[in-house]
PDB file of C-alpha atoms in Angstrom:
ATOM      1  CA  MET T   1      20.649  18.272  17.878  1.00 97.00           C
ATOM      2  CA  PHE T   2      17.386  17.292  16.485  1.00 98.00           C
ATOM      3  CA  PHE T   3      16.452  17.374  12.681  1.00 99.00           C
ATOM      4  CA  GLY T   4      12.864  16.736  11.090  1.00 99.00           C
ATOM      5  CA  ASP T   5      11.616  16.271   7.592  1.00 98.00           C
ATOM      6  CA  ALA T   6       7.804  16.336   8.270  1.00 97.00           C
ATOM      7  CA  GLY T   7       5.777  15.654   5.136  1.00 92.00           C
ATOM      8  CA  SER T   8       2.010  15.438   4.584  1.00 87.00           C
ATOM      9  CA  SER T   9       1.836  11.953   5.788  1.00 89.00           C
ATOM     10  CA  TRP T  10       5.037  10.943   7.366  1.00 94.00           C
ATOM     11  CA  CYS T  11       7.698  12.493   9.698  1.00 97.00           C
ATOM     12  CA  LYS T  12      11.286  11.488   9.323  1.00 98.00           C
ATOM     13  CA  THR T  13      13.208  12.577  12.530  1.00 99.00           C
ATOM     14  CA  PHE T  14      16.847  12.100  13.435  1.00 99.00           C
ATOM     15  CA  ARG T  15      18.652  13.101  16.706  1.00 98.00           C
ATOM     16  CA  GLN T  16      22.321  13.471  16.633  1.00 98.00           C
ATOM     17  CA  GLY T  17      23.985  10.396  18.111  1.00 97.00           C
ATOM     18  CA  ASP T  18      21.037   8.021  17.171  1.00 97.00           C
ATOM     19  CA  ASP T  19      21.741   4.836  15.206  1.00 97.00           C
ATOM     20  CA  ALA T  20      18.501   5.198  12.852  1.00 98.00           C
ATOM     21  CA  VAL T  21      16.139   7.614  11.482  1.00 98.00           C
ATOM     22  CA  ARG T  22      12.647   7.470  13.027  1.00 98.00           C
ATOM     23  CA  ILE T  23       9.389   7.616  10.844  1.00 98.00           C
ATOM     24  CA  VAL T  24       6.283   8.499  12.579  1.00 97.00           C
ATOM     25  CA  PRO T  25       2.880   9.695  11.367  1.00 96.00           C
ATOM     26  CA  THR T  26       2.913  13.292  10.826  1.00 95.00           C
ATOM     27  CA  ARG T  27      -0.524  13.416  12.637  1.00 95.00           C
ATOM     28  CA  THR T  28       1.238  12.356  15.616  1.00 96.00           C
ATOM     29  CA  MET T  29       3.508  15.193  15.915  1.00 96.00           C
ATOM     30  CA  SER T  30       1.457  17.289  18.247  1.00 95.00           C
ATOM     31  CA  THR T  31       1.153  14.402  20.968  1.00 95.00           C
ATOM     32  CA  ARG T  32       4.874  13.799  20.470  1.00 96.00           C
ATOM     33  CA  ASP T  33       5.692  17.378  21.001  1.00 97.00           C
ATOM     34  CA  LEU T  34       8.294  17.484  18.136  1.00 97.00           C
ATOM     35  CA  HIS T  35      10.092  20.447  17.776  1.00 98.00           C
ATOM     36  CA  PHE T  36      13.428  20.644  15.535  1.00 99.00           C
ATOM     37  CA  ALA T  37      16.477  22.641  15.546  1.00 99.00           C
ATOM     38  CA  TYR T  38      16.588  22.160  11.850  1.00 99.00           C
ATOM     39  CA  GLY T  39      13.450  21.254   9.963  1.00 99.00           C
ATOM     40  CA  THR T  40      11.817  21.011   6.459  1.00 98.00           C
ATOM     41  CA  GLY T  41       8.750  19.766   5.002  1.00 95.00           C
ATOM     42  CA  HIS T  42       5.133  20.985   4.747  1.00 89.00           C
ATOM     43  CA  THR T  43       4.254  20.794   8.365  1.00 94.00           C
ATOM     44  CA  ALA T  44       7.716  21.592  10.023  1.00 97.00           C
ATOM     45  CA  ARG T  45       7.743  25.398   9.766  1.00 96.00           C
ATOM     46  CA  ARG T  46       6.051  26.200  13.023  1.00 96.00           C
ATOM     47  CA  ARG T  47       8.184  23.466  14.768  1.00 97.00           C
ATOM     48  CA  SER T  48      11.670  24.328  13.537  1.00 98.00           C
ATOM     49  CA  ALA T  49      14.201  26.878  15.040  1.00 98.00           C
ATOM     50  CA  ARG T  50      15.716  26.804  11.588  1.00 98.00           C
ATOM     51  CA  PHE T  51      13.511  26.046   8.727  1.00 98.00           C
ATOM     52  CA  GLU T  52      14.504  25.305   5.213  1.00 98.00           C
ATOM     53  CA  ASN T  53      12.277  24.900   2.093  1.00 96.00           C
ATOM     54  CA  ASP T  54      11.761  21.615   0.784  1.00 96.00           C
ATOM     55  CA  LEU T  55      13.472  21.789  -2.560  1.00 97.00           C
ATOM     56  CA  ILE T  56      16.431  23.355  -1.021  1.00 98.00           C
ATOM     57  CA  SER T  57      16.970  20.801   1.611  1.00 99.00           C
ATOM     58  CA  LEU T  58      16.500  18.164  -1.133  1.00 98.00           C
ATOM     59  CA  SER T  59      18.929  19.763  -3.295  1.00 99.00           C
ATOM     60  CA  LYS T  60      21.554  20.173  -0.626  1.00 99.00           C
ATOM     61  CA  GLY T  61      21.194  16.793   0.553  1.00 99.00           C
ATOM     62  CA  ALA T  62      21.493  15.486  -3.026  1.00 99.00           C
ATOM     63  CA  LEU T  63      24.662  17.322  -3.457  1.00 99.00           C
ATOM     64  CA  THR T  64      26.165  15.802  -0.076  1.00 98.00           C
ATOM     65  CA  LEU T  65      25.378  12.337  -1.266  1.00 99.00           C
ATOM     66  CA  ILE T  66      26.374  12.407  -4.900  1.00 99.00           C
ATOM     67  CA  ASP T  67      29.524  12.871  -6.287  1.00 98.00           C
ATOM     68  CA  ALA T  68      28.586  13.124 -10.075  1.00 98.00           C
ATOM     69  CA  ALA T  69      28.772  16.584 -11.767  1.00 98.00           C
ATOM     70  CA  ASP T  70      25.466  16.301 -13.542  1.00 99.00           C
ATOM     71  CA  PHE T  71      22.478  14.476 -12.184  1.00 99.00           C
ATOM     72  CA  THR T  72      18.742  14.581 -11.571  1.00 99.00           C
ATOM     73  CA  VAL T  73      16.788  13.589  -8.364  1.00 99.00           C
ATOM     74  CA  LEU T  74      13.041  12.698  -8.270  1.00 98.00           C
ATOM     75  CA  ASP T  75      11.411  12.781  -4.864  1.00 96.00           C
ATOM     76  CA  LEU T  76       8.124  11.347  -4.797  1.00 91.00           C
ATOM     77  CA  GLY T  77       5.792  12.174  -1.736  1.00 86.00           C
ATOM     78  CA  SER T  78       2.450  11.471  -0.492  1.00 82.00           C
ATOM     79  CA  ARG T  79       0.906  14.671  -2.261  1.00 81.00           C
ATOM     80  CA  ASP T  80       3.690  16.123  -4.269  1.00 87.00           C
ATOM     81  CA  THR T  81       6.600  15.331  -6.779  1.00 91.00           C
ATOM     82  CA  LYS T  82       9.791  17.263  -6.589  1.00 95.00           C
ATOM     83  CA  VAL T  83      12.669  17.235  -9.336  1.00 97.00           C
ATOM     84  CA  VAL T  84      16.021  18.786  -8.871  1.00 98.00           C
ATOM     85  CA  ALA T  85      18.670  18.650 -11.485  1.00 99.00           C
ATOM     86  CA  PHE T  86      22.389  19.799 -11.704  1.00 99.00           C
ATOM     87  CA  ARG T  87      24.956  20.375 -14.227  1.00 98.00           C
ATOM     88  CA  ASP T  88      28.535  21.018 -13.196  1.00 99.00           C
ATOM     89  CA  ARG T  89      26.866  20.830  -9.581  1.00 98.00           C
ATOM     90  CA  ALA T  90      24.941  23.854 -10.344  1.00 98.00           C
ATOM     91  CA  PRO T  91      21.249  23.921 -10.292  1.00 98.00           C
ATOM     92  CA  THR T  92      19.478  23.768 -13.572  1.00 98.00           C
ATOM     93  CA  LYS T  93      16.075  22.790 -12.608  1.00 97.00           C
ATOM     94  CA  LEU T  94      14.085  22.986  -9.160  1.00 97.00           C
ATOM     95  CA  ASP T  95      10.587  21.948  -9.977  1.00 94.00           C
ATOM     96  CA  TRP T  96       7.539  21.016  -7.764  1.00 90.00           C
ATOM     97  CA  SER T  97       4.371  19.453  -8.885  1.00 83.00           C
ATOM     98  CA  VAL T  98       1.234  19.755  -6.493  1.00 69.00           C
ATOM     99  CA  GLY T  99      -1.521  19.234  -8.967  1.00 63.00           C
ATOM    100  CA  CYS T 100      -4.203  16.232  -8.844  1.00 59.00           C
ATOM    101  CA  ALA T 101      -1.763  13.824 -10.457  1.00 52.00           C
ATOM    102  CA  ALA T 102       0.876  14.461  -7.937  1.00 52.00           C
ATOM    103  CA  ALA T 103      -1.222  13.015  -5.101  1.00 58.00           C
ATOM    104  CA  THR T 104       0.423   9.633  -6.061  1.00 70.00           C
ATOM    105  CA  GLY T 105       1.996   8.460  -2.908  1.00 79.00           C
ATOM    106  CA  ALA T 106      -1.201   8.688  -0.963  1.00 80.00           C
ATOM    107  CA  THR T 107      -3.142   7.002  -3.650  1.00 83.00           C
ATOM    108  CA  ILE T 108      -0.672   4.129  -3.992  1.00 87.00           C
ATOM    109  CA  GLU T 109      -0.799   3.825  -0.029  1.00 85.00           C
ATOM    110  CA  MET T 110      -4.771   3.925  -0.084  1.00 85.00           C
ATOM    111  CA  LEU T 111      -4.828   1.299  -2.919  1.00 87.00           C
ATOM    112  CA  GLY T 112      -2.564  -0.865  -0.886  1.00 88.00           C
ATOM    113  CA  LYS T 113      -4.644  -0.824   2.205  1.00 89.00           C
ATOM    114  CA  PHE T 114      -8.168  -0.969   0.507  1.00 90.00           C
ATOM    115  CA  TYR T 115      -7.108  -4.114  -1.483  1.00 92.00           C
ATOM    116  CA  ASP T 116      -4.631  -5.526   1.188  1.00 92.00           C
ATOM    117  CA  ILE T 117      -1.940  -5.776  -1.429  1.00 90.00           C
ATOM    118  CA  ASP T 118       1.572  -7.029  -0.686  1.00 91.00           C
ATOM    119  CA  PHE T 119       3.420  -5.015  -3.178  1.00 92.00           C
ATOM    120  CA  ALA T 120       5.693  -7.561  -3.823  1.00 89.00           C
ATOM    121  CA  THR T 121       3.323  -9.544  -5.633  1.00 90.00           C
ATOM    122  CA  VAL T 122       2.660  -6.641  -8.156  1.00 94.00           C
ATOM    123  CA  ALA T 123       4.229  -7.118 -11.617  1.00 92.00           C
ATOM    124  CA  ILE T 124       4.749  -4.591 -14.301  1.00 96.00           C
ATOM    125  CA  ASP T 125       4.303  -5.361 -17.865  1.00 93.00           C
ATOM    126  CA  ASP T 126       3.903  -3.286 -21.023  1.00 94.00           C
ATOM    127  CA  ARG T 127       0.496  -1.957 -20.116  1.00 92.00           C
ATOM    128  CA  TRP T 128      -0.085   1.110 -17.990  1.00 91.00           C
ATOM    129  CA  THR T 129      -3.016   3.265 -17.036  1.00 86.00           C
ATOM    130  CA  PRO T 130      -2.668   6.956 -17.800  1.00 81.00           C
ATOM    131  CA  VAL T 131      -2.403   9.010 -14.436  1.00 76.00           C
ATOM    132  CA  THR T 132      -3.766  12.250 -15.430  1.00 71.00           C
ATOM    133  CA  CYS T 133      -5.961  12.411 -12.524  1.00 70.00           C
ATOM    134  CA  GLY T 134      -5.512  10.491  -9.312  1.00 68.00           C
ATOM    135  CA  THR T 135      -9.213   9.787  -8.736  1.00 72.00           C
ATOM    136  CA  TYR T 136     -10.020   8.998 -12.321  1.00 75.00           C
ATOM    137  CA  ALA T 137      -7.208   6.320 -12.229  1.00 75.00           C
ATOM    138  CA  VAL T 138      -8.482   4.782  -9.139  1.00 80.00           C
ATOM    139  CA  GLU T 139     -11.961   4.563 -10.668  1.00 85.00           C
ATOM    140  CA  ARG T 140     -10.518   2.851 -13.694  1.00 83.00           C
ATOM    141  CA  ILE T 141      -8.797   0.454 -11.423  1.00 87.00           C
ATOM    142  CA  MET T 142     -11.819  -0.417  -9.422  1.00 89.00           C
ATOM    143  CA  ASP T 143     -13.911  -0.682 -12.515  1.00 90.00           C
ATOM    144  CA  ALA T 144     -11.107  -3.274 -13.794  1.00 88.00           C
ATOM    145  CA  VAL T 145     -11.286  -5.248 -10.586  1.00 92.00           C
ATOM    146  CA  SER T 146     -14.945  -5.222 -10.762  1.00 92.00           C
ATOM    147  CA  ALA T 147     -14.879  -6.517 -14.284  1.00 92.00           C
ATOM    148  CA  GLY T 148     -12.606  -9.488 -13.188  1.00 91.00           C
ATOM    149  CA  GLU T 149      -9.132  -8.277 -13.694  1.00 89.00           C
ATOM    150  CA  ASP T 150      -6.447  -9.446 -11.184  1.00 91.00           C
ATOM    151  CA  ILE T 151      -5.931  -6.753  -8.597  1.00 92.00           C
ATOM    152  CA  PRO T 152      -2.193  -6.857  -8.505  1.00 92.00           C
ATOM    153  CA  ARG T 153      -2.289  -6.620 -12.312  1.00 92.00           C
ATOM    154  CA  ALA T 154      -4.602  -3.700 -12.226  1.00 92.00           C
ATOM    155  CA  ILE T 155      -2.448  -1.910  -9.559  1.00 92.00           C
ATOM    156  CA  GLY T 156       0.781  -2.663 -11.561  1.00 94.00           C
ATOM    157  CA  ARG T 157      -0.983  -0.779 -14.843  1.00 92.00           C
ATOM    158  CA  PHE T 158      -1.463   2.214 -12.255  1.00 90.00           C
ATOM    159  CA  ILE T 159       1.947   2.263 -10.861  1.00 93.00           C
ATOM    160  CA  HIS T 160       3.529   1.932 -14.451  1.00 94.00           C
ATOM    161  CA  GLY T 161       1.598   4.843 -15.640  1.00 91.00           C
ATOM    162  CA  LEU T 162       2.801   6.729 -12.447  1.00 91.00           C
ATOM    163  CA  ALA T 163       6.502   6.139 -13.391  1.00 94.00           C
ATOM    164  CA  ARG T 164       6.061   7.286 -16.860  1.00 93.00           C
ATOM    165  CA  ASN T 165       4.499  10.496 -15.616  1.00 90.00           C
ATOM    166  CA  CYS T 166       7.533  10.811 -13.284  1.00 92.00           C
ATOM    167  CA  PHE T 167       9.834  10.171 -16.048  1.00 95.00           C
ATOM    168  CA  ASP T 168       8.479  12.939 -18.047  1.00 94.00           C
ATOM    169  CA  PHE T 169       8.309  15.275 -15.280  1.00 93.00           C
ATOM    170  CA  SER T 170      11.899  14.680 -14.545  1.00 96.00           C
ATOM    171  CA  GLY T 171      12.905  15.763 -18.138  1.00 96.00           C
ATOM    172  CA  ARG T 172      13.380  12.135 -19.306  1.00 98.00           C
ATOM    173  CA  PRO T 173      17.094  11.930 -18.127  1.00 98.00           C
ATOM    174  CA  ASP T 174      19.185   8.882 -18.912  1.00 98.00           C
ATOM    175  CA  ALA T 175      19.782   8.173 -15.163  1.00 98.00           C
ATOM    176  CA  LEU T 176      17.812   9.376 -12.288  1.00 99.00           C
ATOM    177  CA  TYR T 177      18.265   9.258  -8.425  1.00 99.00           C
ATOM    178  CA  LEU T 178      15.011   8.240  -6.521  1.00 98.00           C
ATOM    179  CA  SER T 179      14.371   9.980  -3.140  1.00 98.00           C
ATOM    180  CA  GLY T 180      11.542   9.165  -0.631  1.00 95.00           C
ATOM    181  CA  GLY T 181       9.256   6.372   0.308  1.00 92.00           C
ATOM    182  CA  PHE T 182       9.082   4.974  -3.291  1.00 94.00           C
ATOM    183  CA  CYS T 183      12.590   3.621  -2.827  1.00 95.00           C
ATOM    184  CA  ASP T 184      11.036   0.671  -0.940  1.00 93.00           C
ATOM    185  CA  ASN T 185       8.367  -0.012  -3.623  1.00 94.00           C
ATOM    186  CA  ALA T 186       9.755  -2.545  -6.034  1.00 95.00           C
ATOM    187  CA  PRO T 187       7.114  -2.407  -8.807  1.00 96.00           C
ATOM    188  CA  PHE T 188       7.652   1.479  -9.111  1.00 96.00           C
ATOM    189  CA  ILE T 189      11.292   0.967  -9.452  1.00 97.00           C
ATOM    190  CA  SER T 190      10.780  -1.908 -11.895  1.00 97.00           C
ATOM    191  CA  ALA T 191       8.454   0.342 -13.888  1.00 97.00           C
ATOM    192  CA  LEU T 192      10.614   3.309 -13.775  1.00 98.00           C
ATOM    193  CA  SER T 193      13.721   1.374 -14.838  1.00 98.00           C
ATOM    194  CA  ARG T 194      12.064   0.519 -18.205  1.00 98.00           C
ATOM    195  CA  TYR T 195      12.910   4.243 -19.125  1.00 98.00           C
ATOM    196  CA  THR T 196      15.932   5.133 -17.333  1.00 99.00           C
ATOM    197  CA  GLN T 197      18.677   4.021 -15.000  1.00 99.00           C
ATOM    198  CA  VAL T 198      17.347   4.302 -11.356  1.00 99.00           C
ATOM    199  CA  THR T 199      19.533   4.819  -8.330  1.00 99.00           C
ATOM    200  CA  PRO T 200      17.421   4.754  -4.917  1.00 98.00           C
ATOM    201  CA  LEU T 201      18.610   7.092  -2.330  1.00 98.00           C
ATOM    202  CA  GLY T 202      16.359   6.341   0.344  1.00 98.00           C
ATOM    203  CA  ARG T 203      14.174   8.540   2.576  1.00 97.00           C
ATOM    204  CA  THR T 204      16.827  10.715   4.366  1.00 98.00           C
ATOM    205  CA  VAL T 205      17.879  12.994   1.492  1.00 99.00           C
ATOM    206  CA  PRO T 206      16.479  16.070   2.999  1.00 99.00           C
ATOM    207  CA  LEU T 207      17.732  15.270   6.429  1.00 99.00           C
ATOM    208  CA  CYS T 208      21.272  15.076   4.739  1.00 99.00           C
ATOM    209  CA  GLY T 209      20.670  18.453   3.515  1.00 99.00           C
ATOM    210  CA  LEU T 210      19.777  19.939   6.869  1.00 99.00           C
ATOM    211  CA  TRP T 211      22.785  18.251   8.492  1.00 99.00           C
ATOM    212  CA  ALA T 212      25.161  19.852   5.968  1.00 99.00           C
ATOM    213  CA  PHE T 213      23.461  23.185   6.472  1.00 99.00           C
ATOM    214  CA  ALA T 214      23.987  22.686  10.371  1.00 99.00           C
ATOM    215  CA  ALA T 215      27.650  21.878   9.736  1.00 98.00           C
ATOM    216  CA  GLU T 216      28.132  24.687   7.402  1.00 98.00           C
ATOM    217  CA  GLU T 217      26.576  26.963   9.884  1.00 98.00           C
ATOM    218  CA  GLY T 218      29.111  26.405  12.584  1.00 97.00           C
ATOM    219  CA  HIS T 219      27.516  23.577  14.511  1.00 98.00           C
ATOM    220  CA  ASP T 220      30.155  21.062  15.714  1.00 97.00           C
ATOM    221  CA  ILE T 221      28.372  17.925  14.561  1.00 98.00           C
ATOM    222  CA  GLY T 222      31.001  16.048  12.618  1.00 97.00           C
ATOM    223  CA  ALA T 223      30.761  14.069   9.593  1.00 97.00           C
ATOM    224  CA  LEU T 224      27.298  13.078   8.123  1.00 98.00           C
ATOM    225  CA  PRO T 225      26.229   9.836  10.020  1.00 98.00           C
ATOM    226  CA  ASP T 226      25.836   6.455   8.434  1.00 98.00           C
ATOM    227  CA  ALA T 227      22.016   6.333   9.455  1.00 98.00           C
ATOM    228  CA  LEU T 228      21.461   9.387   7.209  1.00 98.00           C
ATOM    229  CA  ARG T 229      23.889   8.507   4.359  1.00 98.00           C
ATOM    230  CA  HIS T 230      22.396   4.992   4.002  1.00 98.00           C
ATOM    231  CA  SER T 231      18.818   5.668   4.932  1.00 98.00           C
ATOM    232  CA  ARG T 232      18.656   3.589   8.012  1.00 98.00           C
ATOM    233  CA  CYS T 233      15.087   3.885   9.313  1.00 97.00           C
ATOM    234  CA  THR T 234      12.883   2.535  11.795  1.00 97.00           C
ATOM    235  CA  SER T 235       8.980   2.995  11.733  1.00 94.00           C
ATOM    236  CA  GLU T 236       6.791   3.892  14.827  1.00 88.00           C
ATOM    237  CA  ASP T 237       3.147   4.193  15.109  1.00 78.00           C
TER     238      ASP T 237
END
């Protein structure tokens, strides 16, 4: 059985029996002729025999991975931010931001490529750039760099501002589970950890939700594979 989480920029796929999740550019889905038994994400609807809404698959995956009764999960993508919160394992919040300030994953990726930055060199301090508009924030970074500011420091301020926005959007919880590609972004986790306790879950939470739905709907697929539970991923061009 083939599962897919196809976002705006990246498509995460998992085939039953594989030892890792494959991550490919979404723009290559047509040339790869990808079609899923179970799918989620912006670009998966027409390629899925069984399609599930992003927030629902994220919620189901979170419930599959997290044992706590009360918790909040933030999923930060290329062009949107999702938050799901639970009390006594019942949903209390399912929210989705797709405004200008939500186009942050793509913005960070663009800045990294433009300045050829290794994010391991980006340090977080007490300063931040307000991220009310992605375009305006990028302009401020470029202005600061043109004025002589160190590039990693300027990008660090942007990431810190993004983390503050995410903390507010999540409802300012004492603890926060993080889903998505930003689990691999150490400066973002460092910035967010200034405000709340952060537990990264990796990039496979929605796929875990799809697996759980398939199991509940009568497919004999067994327990959740380690590759999904531990977000074991490989990237392909």
